[in-house]
mmCIF file of C-alpha atoms in Angstrom:
data_model
loop_
_atom_site.group_PDB
_atom_site.id
_atom_site.type_symbol
_atom_site.label_atom_id
_atom_site.label_comp_id
_atom_site.label_asym_id
_atom_site.label_seq_id
_atom_site.Cartn_x
_atom_site.Cartn_y
_atom_site.Cartn_z
ATOM 1 C CA MET A 1 93.988 11.670 162.359
ATOM 2 C CA SER A 2 92.617 15.180 163.546
ATOM 3 C CA ASP A 3 90.055 12.326 166.155
ATOM 4 C CA ALA A 4 93.808 11.392 167.139
ATOM 5 C CA TYR A 5 94.364 14.822 167.847
ATOM 6 C CA ALA A 6 91.970 16.182 169.407
ATOM 7 C CA SER A 7 91.834 13.180 172.173
ATOM 8 C CA LEU A 8 94.977 13.453 172.528
ATOM 9 C CA ALA A 9 94.892 17.532 173.237
ATOM 10 C CA ASP A 10 92.286 16.463 175.896
ATOM 11 C CA VAL A 11 94.996 14.492 177.532
ATOM 12 C CA LEU A 12 97.546 16.773 176.919
ATOM 13 C CA ASP A 13 95.259 19.612 179.294
ATOM 14 C CA ARG A 14 94.089 17.584 181.773
ATOM 15 C CA LEU A 15 97.831 16.536 182.358
ATOM 16 C CA GLY A 16 98.649 20.914 182.305
ATOM 17 C CA GLU A 17 96.517 20.877 184.341
ATOM 18 C CA LEU A 18 97.186 17.771 187.531
ATOM 19 C CA THR A 19 101.115 19.029 187.289
ATOM 20 C CA GLY A 20 100.787 22.775 186.822
ATOM 21 C CA ARG A 21 102.589 23.252 183.772
ATOM 22 C CA PRO A 22 100.482 23.917 181.214
ATOM 23 C CA GLY A 23 101.798 24.319 177.514
ATOM 24 C CA ARG A 24 104.866 22.838 179.263
ATOM 25 C CA LEU A 25 104.269 19.236 179.684
ATOM 26 C CA PRO A 26 107.944 17.805 178.044
ATOM 27 C CA GLU A 27 109.568 19.330 181.366
ATOM 28 C CA ALA A 28 106.908 17.334 183.677
ATOM 29 C CA LEU A 29 107.701 14.195 181.703
ATOM 30 C CA ASP A 30 109.762 11.578 181.002
ATOM 31 C CA VAL A 31 109.767 11.899 177.354
ATOM 32 C CA ALA A 32 112.856 9.481 177.074
ATOM 33 C CA GLY A 33 110.488 7.212 178.892
ATOM 34 C CA LEU A 34 107.492 8.202 176.352
ATOM 35 C CA SER A 35 109.913 8.129 173.394
ATOM 36 C CA TYR A 36 111.126 3.823 174.145
ATOM 37 C CA ARG A 37 106.822 3.511 175.067
ATOM 38 C CA THR A 38 105.830 4.561 172.108
ATOM 39 C CA GLY A 39 108.783 4.155 169.245
ATOM 40 C CA ILE A 40 108.184 7.542 168.363
ATOM 41 C CA PRO A 41 111.482 9.651 168.120
ATOM 42 C CA VAL A 42 112.215 12.454 171.257
ATOM 43 C CA GLY A 43 111.471 15.036 169.342
ATOM 44 C CA ASP A 44 108.505 14.273 168.199
ATOM 45 C CA VAL A 45 107.129 13.401 170.999
ATOM 46 C CA VAL A 46 108.944 16.775 172.550
ATOM 47 C CA GLU A 47 106.748 18.110 169.496
ATOM 48 C CA LEU A 48 103.920 16.257 170.090
ATOM 49 C CA LEU A 49 103.504 17.256 174.287
ATOM 50 C CA SER A 50 103.702 20.478 173.817
ATOM 51 C CA GLY A 51 100.512 20.145 171.320
ATOM 52 C CA GLY A 52 102.473 20.935 167.657
ATOM 53 C CA ARG A 53 102.304 17.386 165.514
ATOM 54 C CA ALA A 54 104.301 14.578 164.774
ATOM 55 C CA THR A 55 106.327 14.398 160.791
ATOM 56 C CA GLU A 56 103.780 13.095 158.824
ATOM 57 C CA THR A 57 104.597 9.143 158.096
ATOM 58 C CA GLY A 58 103.145 6.634 156.115
ATOM 59 C CA LEU A 59 102.193 3.021 157.329
ATOM 60 C CA ALA A 60 104.354 1.357 155.343
ATOM 61 C CA GLN A 61 107.476 3.351 156.634
ATOM 62 C CA ARG A 62 106.158 3.515 160.835
ATOM 63 C CA VAL A 63 106.504 0.119 160.582
ATOM 64 C CA ARG A 64 110.299 0.453 159.371
ATOM 65 C CA GLN A 65 110.625 3.127 161.885
ATOM 66 C CA ARG A 66 109.449 1.422 164.211
ATOM 67 C CA LEU A 67 111.283 -2.377 163.256
ATOM 68 C CA ASP A 68 114.766 -0.389 163.635
ATOM 69 C CA PHE A 69 114.068 1.425 166.894
ATOM 70 C CA ILE A 70 113.069 -1.540 168.089
ATOM 71 C CA ARG A 71 116.577 -2.826 167.056
ATOM 72 C CA GLU A 72 118.528 0.655 168.553
ATOM 73 C CA THR A 73 116.859 0.206 172.024
ATOM 74 C CA ARG A 74 116.178 -3.292 173.105
ATOM 75 C CA ARG A 75 119.657 -4.987 174.379
ATOM 76 C CA ARG A 76 119.798 -9.110 174.738
ATOM 77 C CA ALA A 77 120.399 -9.933 178.408
ATOM 78 C CA ASP A 78 124.157 -9.197 178.097
ATOM 79 C CA GLY A 79 123.671 -5.701 176.650
ATOM 80 C CA LYS A 80 123.953 -6.376 173.257
ATOM 81 C CA ARG A 81 121.908 -5.489 170.669
ATOM 82 C CA TYR A 82 119.539 -8.215 168.615
ATOM 83 C CA SER A 83 120.967 -9.131 165.332
ATOM 84 C CA LEU A 84 118.185 -9.567 162.588
ATOM 85 C CA ASP A 85 118.580 -12.821 163.173
ATOM 86 C CA GLU A 86 117.619 -13.238 166.357
ATOM 87 C CA LEU A 87 114.339 -10.788 165.663
ATOM 88 C CA ALA A 88 113.839 -12.947 162.827
ATOM 89 C CA ARG A 89 113.450 -15.967 165.518
ATOM 90 C CA ILE A 90 111.517 -14.278 168.378
ATOM 91 C CA ALA A 91 108.597 -13.150 165.324
ATOM 92 C CA GLY A 92 108.955 -17.638 164.178
ATOM 93 C CA THR A 93 110.346 -16.071 160.925
ATOM 94 C CA SER A 94 113.114 -16.137 158.500
ATOM 95 C CA ARG A 95 115.697 -14.055 158.163
ATOM 96 C CA GLN A 96 115.694 -12.894 154.490
ATOM 97 C CA TRP A 97 111.717 -12.112 155.203
ATOM 98 C CA LEU A 98 113.313 -9.902 158.175
ATOM 99 C CA SER A 99 114.864 -8.162 155.485
ATOM 100 C CA VAL A 100 112.263 -7.655 153.021
ATOM 101 C CA TRP A 101 109.643 -6.658 155.812
ATOM 102 C CA ARG A 102 112.796 -4.020 156.401
ATOM 103 C CA LYS A 103 112.586 -2.220 153.395
ATOM 104 C CA SER A 104 108.352 -3.427 152.399
ATOM 105 C CA GLY A 105 107.430 -1.566 156.307
ATOM 106 C CA MET A 106 104.493 -4.544 156.078
ATOM 107 C CA PRO A 107 104.668 -7.556 157.824
ATOM 108 C CA SER A 108 102.087 -10.401 158.336
ATOM 109 C CA LEU A 109 100.100 -9.231 161.446
ATOM 110 C CA GLU A 110 101.424 -12.357 162.802
ATOM 111 C CA HIS A 111 104.773 -12.466 163.169
ATOM 112 C CA ALA A 112 104.718 -8.407 163.966
ATOM 113 C CA ASP A 113 102.281 -9.564 167.385
ATOM 114 C CA ARG A 114 105.598 -12.501 168.132
ATOM 115 C CA LEU A 115 107.595 -9.266 168.241
ATOM 116 C CA ARG A 116 105.176 -6.936 170.209
ATOM 117 C CA ARG A 117 104.474 -8.961 172.621
ATOM 118 C CA PHE A 118 108.306 -10.854 172.550
ATOM 119 C CA PHE A 119 109.698 -7.427 174.475
ATOM 120 C CA GLY A 120 105.994 -6.013 175.564
ATOM 121 C CA LEU A 121 105.276 -3.426 173.254
ATOM 122 C CA PRO A 122 102.096 -2.590 173.341
ATOM 123 C CA ALA A 123 98.912 -3.559 171.029
ATOM 124 C CA GLY A 124 99.445 -1.460 167.774
ATOM 125 C CA PHE A 125 102.554 -0.250 168.484
ATOM 126 C CA PHE A 126 103.941 -1.110 164.773
ATOM 127 C CA THR A 127 101.201 1.064 163.124
ATOM 128 C CA ALA A 128 99.607 3.477 165.789
ATOM 129 C CA ASP A 129 100.085 7.112 164.638
ATOM 130 C CA GLU A 130 101.932 8.828 166.936
ATOM 131 C CA PRO A 131 99.180 10.624 168.337
ATOM 132 C CA GLU A 132 97.561 8.074 168.930
ATOM 133 C CA ALA A 133 100.056 5.779 170.311
ATOM 134 C CA LEU A 134 101.531 8.232 172.082
ATOM 135 C CA HIS A 135 97.829 8.829 173.900
ATOM 136 C CA GLU A 136 98.028 5.353 174.887
ATOM 137 C CA ALA A 137 101.185 5.618 176.723
ATOM 138 C CA LEU A 138 100.118 8.886 178.738
ATOM 139 C CA GLN A 139 97.295 6.893 180.022
ATOM 140 C CA PRO A 140 99.122 5.367 183.186
ATOM 141 C CA VAL A 141 101.079 8.537 183.442
ATOM 142 C CA LEU A 142 97.025 10.294 183.907
ATOM 143 C CA GLN A 143 95.544 7.568 185.633
ATOM 144 C CA SER A 144 98.719 8.146 188.520
ATOM 145 C CA LEU A 145 98.926 12.132 188.478
ATOM 146 C CA GLU A 146 94.668 11.760 189.049
ATOM 147 C CA ALA A 147 94.915 9.288 191.716
ATOM 148 C CA GLU A 148 97.911 11.747 193.549
ATOM 149 C CA ALA A 149 95.749 14.752 192.515
ATOM 150 C CA ASP A 150 92.224 13.097 194.775
ATOM 151 C CA PRO A 151 93.510 9.075 196.688
ATOM 152 C CA LEU A 152 89.100 8.358 196.948
ATOM 153 C CA LEU A 153 88.967 8.820 192.791
ATOM 154 C CA ARG A 154 89.481 5.143 191.837
ATOM 155 C CA LEU A 155 87.901 4.319 194.947
ATOM 156 C CA ARG A 156 84.437 5.895 193.618
ATOM 157 C CA GLU A 157 85.262 4.670 190.535
ATOM 158 C CA SER A 158 84.673 0.949 190.917
ATOM 159 C CA GLY A 159 81.652 1.722 193.116
ATOM 160 C CA LEU A 160 83.219 0.856 196.918
ATOM 161 C CA ILE A 161 82.867 4.310 197.503
ATOM 162 C CA ARG A 162 79.132 2.626 198.500
ATOM 163 C CA LEU A 163 81.804 0.899 201.052
ATOM 164 C CA ALA A 164 82.726 3.049 202.623
ATOM 165 C CA ALA A 165 79.045 4.566 203.128
ATOM 166 C CA ARG A 166 78.236 1.460 204.963
ATOM 167 C CA ALA A 167 80.836 1.891 207.760
ATOM 168 C CA PRO A 168 78.045 3.616 209.567
ATOM 169 C CA GLN A 169 76.617 0.547 209.846
ATOM 170 C CA MET A 170 79.506 -1.673 210.788
ATOM 171 C CA ASN A 171 80.749 -2.188 214.460
ATOM 172 C CA ALA A 172 84.937 -1.953 215.106
ATOM 173 C CA ARG A 173 85.231 -6.256 214.083
ATOM 174 C CA GLN A 174 83.974 -5.368 210.791
ATOM 175 C CA LEU A 175 85.432 -2.806 209.034
ATOM 176 C CA ALA A 176 88.832 -4.449 210.686
ATOM 177 C CA THR A 177 88.798 -7.807 209.220
ATOM 178 C CA LEU A 178 87.656 -5.651 205.401
ATOM 179 C CA ALA A 179 90.314 -3.321 206.336
ATOM 180 C CA ASP A 180 92.646 -6.986 206.443
ATOM 181 C CA LEU A 181 90.794 -8.024 203.270
ATOM 182 C CA ALA A 182 91.791 -4.854 201.197
ATOM 183 C CA GLU A 183 95.649 -4.940 202.241
ATOM 184 C CA MET A 184 95.357 -9.066 201.498
ATOM 185 C CA ILE A 185 93.616 -8.402 197.986
ATOM 186 C CA ILE A 186 96.499 -5.417 198.121
ATOM 187 C CA ALA A 187 99.402 -8.044 198.868
ATOM 188 C CA SER A 188 98.860 -10.737 196.879
ATOM 189 C CA GLU A 189 98.572 -8.676 193.148
ATOM 190 C CA ARG A 190 102.315 -7.397 194.538
ATOM 191 C CA ALA A 191 103.777 -10.842 195.006
ATOM 192 C CA GLY A 192 102.133 -11.281 191.073
ATOM 193 C CA ASP A 193 103.095 -8.757 189.396
ATOM 194 C CA THR A 194 106.707 -9.103 191.412
ATOM 195 C CA GLY A 195 106.641 -13.381 189.516
ATOM 196 C CA ARG A 196 105.887 -12.233 186.909
ATOM 197 C CA ALA A 197 108.550 -9.612 186.238
#
């Protein structure tokens, strides 16, 4: 578990640099959103973001807590809470099995994965310990802040900077075509994201 805390500490240090609020990340980040994505209670998210430790929980207890968290935070289209019968259908099992799961905290991987995918939760949602789950949830936040701090970072990492270095060898038409191609790719991806949402 100490490795998970060490990895999280590295991310928190970098986020502190990027936000200008080292040690005060709960003020700079969306604590409620991180809780919603990870299943970690808001108080524990604040504690972890502040460099502290989460309340130690065993795997079975963590799985139970995350299942209950889904029931409390995810709503049907009509705004109502999912019943145990509905969650059992989503998981592809019976209500009785789901009740046993809630008591024992030990689901089958197949049923847990069906619930996870239905609600769009990250892999390991039910089993990842708190520092691991928060570390994963912070990755997109970190990438976004790093991109804002250094807009060329992603281009360098992807190798596109080599393409830019060839610009002096290209004529105006070639450069315009390359720019148009990049815009088409971005527009295509946005349209695809909109279609999936």
